[in-house]
C-alpha cells in the first residue's frame, strides 16, 4: 500500500468523528461558541503540527548555494 493510505484513513475517521460530535453538541451550545471551539481546535492542532515539523526538520536541513 502507498504510504499516504493510512493518513487518508485516519483523516476520514477524524472527519467522521468531527461530524458526529458537531451534531451531538448542536443543541447544547450556541453557534458562536461551537464555531470558536471548532476553529480554535483546528488552529491549535495545525500549530502543534508545524512546531513538531520544525523541530524534526531543523537538524536535517542543508543549504546549497550556486556558484
PDB file of N, CA and C in Angstrom:
ATOM      1  N   UNK A   1       0.833  -1.192   0.000  1.00  0.00           N
ATOM      2  CA  UNK A   1       0.000   0.000   0.000  1.00  0.00           C
ATOM      3  C   UNK A   1       0.874   1.250   0.000  1.00  0.00           C
ATOM      4  N   UNK A   2       0.288   2.291  -0.475  1.00  0.00           N
ATOM      5  CA  UNK A   2       1.007   3.557  -0.507  1.00  0.00           C
ATOM      6  C   UNK A   2       1.158   4.110   0.901  1.00  0.00           C
ATOM      7  N   UNK A   3       2.183   4.907   1.101  1.00  0.00           N
ATOM      8  CA  UNK A   3       2.454   5.440   2.438  1.00  0.00           C
ATOM      9  C   UNK A   3       1.380   6.413   2.904  1.00  0.00           C
ATOM     10  N   UNK A   4       0.636   7.030   2.012  1.00  0.00           N
ATOM     11  CA  UNK A   4      -0.372   8.015   2.385  1.00  0.00           C
ATOM     12  C   UNK A   4      -1.711   7.388   2.725  1.00  0.00           C
ATOM     13  N   UNK A   5      -1.893   6.093   2.431  1.00  0.00           N
ATOM     14  CA  UNK A   5      -3.192   5.451   2.621  1.00  0.00           C
ATOM     15  C   UNK A   5      -3.651   5.522   4.072  1.00  0.00           C
ATOM     16  N   UNK A   6      -2.775   5.212   5.017  1.00  0.00           N
ATOM     17  CA  UNK A   6      -3.158   5.217   6.425  1.00  0.00           C
ATOM     18  C   UNK A   6      -3.451   6.635   6.922  1.00  0.00           C
ATOM     19  N   UNK A   7      -2.757   7.611   6.370  1.00  0.00           N
ATOM     20  CA  UNK A   7      -3.062   9.003   6.703  1.00  0.00           C
ATOM     21  C   UNK A   7      -4.460   9.378   6.198  1.00  0.00           C
ATOM     22  N   UNK A   8      -4.792   8.909   5.009  1.00  0.00           N
ATOM     23  CA  UNK A   8      -6.121   9.199   4.455  1.00  0.00           C
ATOM     24  C   UNK A   8      -7.217   8.532   5.281  1.00  0.00           C
ATOM     25  N   UNK A   9      -6.990   7.301   5.711  1.00  0.00           N
ATOM     26  CA  UNK A   9      -7.968   6.615   6.555  1.00  0.00           C
ATOM     27  C   UNK A   9      -8.120   7.349   7.884  1.00  0.00           C
ATOM     28  N   UNK A  10      -7.007   7.743   8.485  1.00  0.00           N
ATOM     29  CA  UNK A  10      -7.046   8.488   9.743  1.00  0.00           C
ATOM     30  C   UNK A  10      -7.783   9.810   9.598  1.00  0.00           C
ATOM     31  N   UNK A  11      -7.531  10.506   8.505  1.00  0.00           N
ATOM     32  CA  UNK A  11      -8.221  11.777   8.265  1.00  0.00           C
ATOM     33  C   UNK A  11      -9.717  11.550   8.095  1.00  0.00           C
ATOM     34  N   UNK A  12     -10.102  10.479   7.417  1.00  0.00           N
ATOM     35  CA  UNK A  12     -11.514  10.166   7.245  1.00  0.00           C
ATOM     36  C   UNK A  12     -12.199   9.851   8.571  1.00  0.00           C
ATOM     37  N   UNK A  13     -11.514   9.103   9.423  1.00  0.00           N
ATOM     38  CA  UNK A  13     -12.070   8.781  10.740  1.00  0.00           C
ATOM     39  C   UNK A  13     -12.223  10.043  11.578  1.00  0.00           C
ATOM     40  N   UNK A  14     -11.198  10.895  11.587  1.00  0.00           N
ATOM     41  CA  UNK A  14     -11.278  12.133  12.358  1.00  0.00           C
ATOM     42  C   UNK A  14     -12.375  13.050  11.828  1.00  0.00           C
ATOM     43  N   UNK A  15     -12.545  13.104  10.518  1.00  0.00           N
ATOM     44  CA  UNK A  15     -13.609  13.928   9.944  1.00  0.00           C
ATOM     45  C   UNK A  15     -14.978  13.394  10.350  1.00  0.00           C
ATOM     46  N   UNK A  16     -15.132  12.074  10.318  1.00  0.00           N
ATOM     47  CA  UNK A  16     -16.394  11.473  10.740  1.00  0.00           C
ATOM     48  C   UNK A  16     -16.694  11.763  12.205  1.00  0.00           C
ATOM     49  N   UNK A  17     -15.687  11.659  13.073  1.00  0.00           N
ATOM     50  CA  UNK A  17     -15.877  11.979  14.485  1.00  0.00           C
ATOM     51  C   UNK A  17     -16.247  13.448  14.667  1.00  0.00           C
ATOM     52  N   UNK A  18     -15.622  14.301  13.879  1.00  0.00           N
ATOM     53  CA  UNK A  18     -15.940  15.730  13.943  1.00  0.00           C
ATOM     54  C   UNK A  18     -17.417  15.961  13.627  1.00  0.00           C
ATOM     55  N   UNK A  19     -17.912  15.291  12.596  1.00  0.00           N
ATOM     56  CA  UNK A  19     -19.317  15.438  12.228  1.00  0.00           C
ATOM     57  C   UNK A  19     -20.252  14.919  13.332  1.00  0.00           C
ATOM     58  N   UNK A  20     -19.899  13.799  13.915  1.00  0.00           N
ATOM     59  CA  UNK A  20     -20.726  13.223  14.985  1.00  0.00           C
ATOM     60  C   UNK A  20     -20.782  14.159  16.184  1.00  0.00           C
ATOM     61  N   UNK A  21     -19.626  14.633  16.626  1.00  0.00           N
ATOM     62  CA  UNK A  21     -19.600  15.498  17.805  1.00  0.00           C
ATOM     63  C   UNK A  21     -20.259  16.849  17.534  1.00  0.00           C
ATOM     64  N   UNK A  22     -20.154  17.337  16.312  1.00  0.00           N
ATOM     65  CA  UNK A  22     -20.823  18.593  15.969  1.00  0.00           C
ATOM     66  C   UNK A  22     -22.336  18.434  16.064  1.00  0.00           C
ATOM     67  N   UNK A  23     -22.865  17.331  15.557  1.00  0.00           N
ATOM     68  CA  UNK A  23     -24.313  17.097  15.626  1.00  0.00           C
ATOM     69  C   UNK A  23     -24.773  16.871  17.068  1.00  0.00           C
ATOM     70  N   UNK A  24     -23.940  16.213  17.880  1.00  0.00           N
ATOM     71  CA  UNK A  24     -24.305  15.985  19.276  1.00  0.00           C
ATOM     72  C   UNK A  24     -24.346  17.294  20.063  1.00  0.00           C
ATOM     73  N   UNK A  25     -23.456  18.208  19.747  1.00  0.00           N
ATOM     74  CA  UNK A  25     -23.355  19.457  20.501  1.00  0.00           C
ATOM     75  C   UNK A  25     -24.256  20.557  19.963  1.00  0.00           C
ATOM     76  N   UNK A  26     -24.890  20.331  18.816  1.00  0.00           N
ATOM     77  CA  UNK A  26     -25.645  21.391  18.159  1.00  0.00           C
ATOM     78  C   UNK A  26     -26.749  21.967  19.035  1.00  0.00           C
ATOM     79  N   UNK A  27     -27.398  21.167  19.845  1.00  0.00           N
ATOM     80  CA  UNK A  27     -28.494  21.648  20.683  1.00  0.00           C
ATOM     81  C   UNK A  27     -28.042  22.110  22.065  1.00  0.00           C
ATOM     82  N   UNK A  28     -26.786  21.915  22.398  1.00  0.00           N
ATOM     83  CA  UNK A  28     -26.326  22.194  23.754  1.00  0.00           C
ATOM     84  C   UNK A  28     -25.541  23.485  23.896  1.00  0.00           C
ATOM     85  N   UNK A  29     -24.900  23.921  22.833  1.00  0.00           N
ATOM     86  CA  UNK A  29     -24.098  25.147  22.918  1.00  0.00           C
ATOM     87  C   UNK A  29     -24.504  26.094  21.800  1.00  0.00           C
ATOM     88  N   UNK A  30     -24.155  27.359  21.952  1.00  0.00           N
ATOM     89  CA  UNK A  30     -24.508  28.356  20.932  1.00  0.00           C
ATOM     90  C   UNK A  30     -23.644  28.184  19.685  1.00  0.00           C
ATOM     91  N   UNK A  31     -24.106  28.760  18.582  1.00  0.00           N
ATOM     92  CA  UNK A  31     -23.353  28.681  17.329  1.00  0.00           C
ATOM     93  C   UNK A  31     -21.996  29.361  17.448  1.00  0.00           C
ATOM     94  N   UNK A  32     -21.972  30.497  18.129  1.00  0.00           N
ATOM     95  CA  UNK A  32     -20.715  31.235  18.279  1.00  0.00           C
ATOM     96  C   UNK A  32     -19.680  30.446  19.051  1.00  0.00           C
ATOM     97  N   UNK A  33     -20.088  29.868  20.163  1.00  0.00           N
ATOM     98  CA  UNK A  33     -19.157  29.082  20.974  1.00  0.00           C
ATOM     99  C   UNK A  33     -18.720  27.828  20.228  1.00  0.00           C
ATOM    100  N   UNK A  34     -19.649  27.189  19.543  1.00  0.00           N
ATOM    101  CA  UNK A  34     -19.301  25.993  18.776  1.00  0.00           C
ATOM    102  C   UNK A  34     -18.295  26.289  17.683  1.00  0.00           C
ATOM    103  N   UNK A  35     -18.514  27.391  16.965  1.00  0.00           N
ATOM    104  CA  UNK A  35     -17.570  27.775  15.923  1.00  0.00           C
ATOM    105  C   UNK A  35     -16.201  28.112  16.482  1.00  0.00           C
ATOM    106  N   UNK A  36     -16.197  28.792  17.620  1.00  0.00           N
ATOM    107  CA  UNK A  36     -14.931  29.133  18.260  1.00  0.00           C
ATOM    108  C   UNK A  36     -14.167  27.883  18.674  1.00  0.00           C
ATOM    109  N   UNK A  37     -14.859  26.914  19.247  1.00  0.00           N
ATOM    110  CA  UNK A  37     -14.204  25.682  19.684  1.00  0.00           C
ATOM    111  C   UNK A  37     -13.660  24.905  18.485  1.00  0.00           C
ATOM    112  N   UNK A  38     -14.458  24.778  17.436  1.00  0.00           N
ATOM    113  CA  UNK A  38     -14.013  24.033  16.249  1.00  0.00           C
ATOM    114  C   UNK A  38     -12.804  24.711  15.607  1.00  0.00           C
ATOM    115  N   UNK A  39     -12.899  26.012  15.374  1.00  0.00           N
ATOM    116  CA  UNK A  39     -11.794  26.718  14.719  1.00  0.00           C
ATOM    117  C   UNK A  39     -10.566  26.803  15.626  1.00  0.00           C
ATOM    118  N   UNK A  40     -10.787  27.000  16.914  1.00  0.00           N
ATOM    119  CA  UNK A  40      -9.660  27.053  17.851  1.00  0.00           C
ATOM    120  C   UNK A  40      -8.926  25.731  17.929  1.00  0.00           C
ATOM    121  N   UNK A  41      -9.672  24.643  17.957  1.00  0.00           N
ATOM    122  CA  UNK A  41      -9.048  23.315  17.991  1.00  0.00           C
ATOM    123  C   UNK A  41      -8.271  23.051  16.713  1.00  0.00           C
ATOM    124  N   UNK A  42      -8.840  23.435  15.574  1.00  0.00           N
ATOM    125  CA  UNK A  42      -8.137  23.242  14.303  1.00  0.00           C
ATOM    126  C   UNK A  42      -6.849  24.056  14.264  1.00  0.00           C
ATOM    127  N   UNK A  43      -6.911  25.308  14.693  1.00  0.00           N
ATOM    128  CA  UNK A  43      -5.721  26.165  14.685  1.00  0.00           C
ATOM    129  C   UNK A  43      -4.656  25.628  15.634  1.00  0.00           C
ATOM    130  N   UNK A  44      -5.060  25.163  16.804  1.00  0.00           N
ATOM    131  CA  UNK A  44      -4.109  24.616  17.768  1.00  0.00           C
ATOM    132  C   UNK A  44      -3.455  23.340  17.234  1.00  0.00           C
ATOM    133  N   UNK A  45      -4.233  22.498  16.588  1.00  0.00           N
ATOM    134  CA  UNK A  45      -3.689  21.270  16.016  1.00  0.00           C
ATOM    135  C   UNK A  45      -2.676  21.581  14.919  1.00  0.00           C
ATOM    136  N   UNK A  46      -2.999  22.539  14.058  1.00  0.00           N
ATOM    137  CA  UNK A  46      -2.063  22.923  12.997  1.00  0.00           C
ATOM    138  C   UNK A  46      -0.796  23.520  13.591  1.00  0.00           C
ATOM    139  N   UNK A  47      -0.930  24.333  14.628  1.00  0.00           N
ATOM    140  CA  UNK A  47       0.239  24.922  15.277  1.00  0.00           C
ATOM    141  C   UNK A  47       1.140  23.848  15.875  1.00  0.00           C
ATOM    142  N   UNK A  48       0.555  22.883  16.560  1.00  0.00           N
ATOM    143  CA  UNK A  48       1.344  21.789  17.146  1.00  0.00           C
ATOM    144  C   UNK A  48       2.048  21.005  16.048  1.00  0.00           C
ATOM    145  N   UNK A  49       1.352  20.735  14.956  1.00  0.00           N
ATOM    146  CA  UNK A  49       1.956  20.020  13.839  1.00  0.00           C
ATOM    147  C   UNK A  49       3.129  20.791  13.251  1.00  0.00           C
ATOM    148  N   UNK A  50       2.937  22.080  13.016  1.00  0.00           N
ATOM    149  CA  UNK A  50       4.016  22.890  12.437  1.00  0.00           C
ATOM    150  C   UNK A  50       5.215  22.982  13.381  1.00  0.00           C
ATOM    151  N   UNK A  51       4.957  23.112  14.661  1.00  0.00           N
ATOM    152  CA  UNK A  51       6.060  23.153  15.616  1.00  0.00           C
ATOM    153  C   UNK A  51       6.811  21.826  15.652  1.00  0.00           C
ATOM    154  N   UNK A  52       6.089  20.716  15.647  1.00  0.00           N
ATOM    155  CA  UNK A  52       6.765  19.416  15.658  1.00  0.00           C
ATOM    156  C   UNK A  52       7.520  19.188  14.357  1.00  0.00           C
ATOM    157  N   UNK A  53       6.964  19.639  13.245  1.00  0.00           N
ATOM    158  CA  UNK A  53       7.650  19.521  11.963  1.00  0.00           C
ATOM    159  C   UNK A  53       8.920  20.355  11.961  1.00  0.00           C
ATOM    160  N   UNK A  54       8.846  21.550  12.529  1.00  0.00           N
ATOM    161  CA  UNK A  54      10.021  22.411  12.594  1.00  0.00           C
ATOM    162  C   UNK A  54      11.130  21.816  13.448  1.00  0.00           C
ATOM    163  N   UNK A  55      10.771  21.160  14.532  1.00  0.00           N
ATOM    164  CA  UNK A  55      11.780  20.547  15.386  1.00  0.00           C
ATOM    165  C   UNK A  55      12.452  19.362  14.711  1.00  0.00           C
ATOM    166  N   UNK A  56      11.725  18.640  13.877  1.00  0.00           N
ATOM    167  CA  UNK A  56      12.289  17.484  13.191  1.00  0.00           C
ATOM    168  C   UNK A  56      13.144  17.918  12.014  1.00  0.00           C
ATOM    169  N   UNK A  57      12.693  18.912  11.265  1.00  0.00           N
ATOM    170  CA  UNK A  57      13.356  19.305  10.022  1.00  0.00           C
ATOM    171  C   UNK A  57      14.601  20.144  10.269  1.00  0.00           C
ATOM    172  N   UNK A  58      14.685  20.855  11.384  1.00  0.00           N
ATOM    173  CA  UNK A  58      15.811  21.765  11.624  1.00  0.00           C
ATOM    174  C   UNK A  58      17.143  21.042  11.538  1.00  0.00           C
ATOM    175  N   UNK A  59      17.235  19.851  12.075  1.00  0.00           N
ATOM    176  CA  UNK A  59      18.500  19.126  12.078  1.00  0.00           C
ATOM    177  C   UNK A  59      18.865  18.518  10.748  1.00  0.00           C
ATOM    178  N   UNK A  60      17.945  18.402   9.810  1.00  0.00           N
ATOM    179  CA  UNK A  60      18.217  17.741   8.537  1.00  0.00           C
ATOM    180  C   UNK A  60      18.289  18.699   7.358  1.00  0.00           C
ATOM    181  N   UNK A  61      18.126  19.965   7.595  1.00  0.00           N
ATOM    182  CA  UNK A  61      18.077  20.942   6.504  1.00  0.00           C
ATOM    183  C   UNK A  61      19.505  21.330   6.087  1.00  0.00           C
ATOM    184  N   UNK A  62      19.740  21.326   4.771  1.00  0.00           N
ATOM    185  CA  UNK A  62      21.029  21.728   4.220  1.00  0.00           C
ATOM    186  C   UNK A  62      20.790  22.786   3.159  1.00  0.00           C
ATOM    187  N   UNK A  63      21.700  23.744   3.087  1.00  0.00           N
ATOM    188  CA  UNK A  63      21.580  24.823   2.112  1.00  0.00           C
ATOM    189  C   UNK A  63      22.732  24.699   1.120  1.00  0.00           C
ATOM    190  N   UNK A  64      22.397  24.734  -0.165  1.00  0.00           N
ATOM    191  CA  UNK A  64      23.406  24.674  -1.222  1.00  0.00           C
ATOM    192  C   UNK A  64      23.230  25.913  -2.098  1.00  0.00           C
ATOM    193  N   UNK A  65      24.201  26.765  -2.121  1.00  0.00           N
ATOM    194  CA  UNK A  65      24.147  27.973  -2.939  1.00  0.00           C
ATOM    195  C   UNK A  65      24.905  27.755  -4.233  1.00  0.00           C
ATOM    196  N   UNK A  66      24.332  28.200  -5.354  1.00  0.00           N
ATOM    197  CA  UNK A  66      25.047  28.035  -6.627  1.00  0.00           C
ATOM    198  C   UNK A  66      26.250  28.978  -6.701  1.00  0.00           C
ATOM    199  N   UNK A  67      27.276  28.497  -7.398  1.00  0.00           N
ATOM    200  CA  UNK A  67      28.408  29.384  -7.608  1.00  0.00           C
ATOM    201  C   UNK A  67      29.605  28.959  -7.012  1.00  0.00           C
TER     202      UNK A  67
END
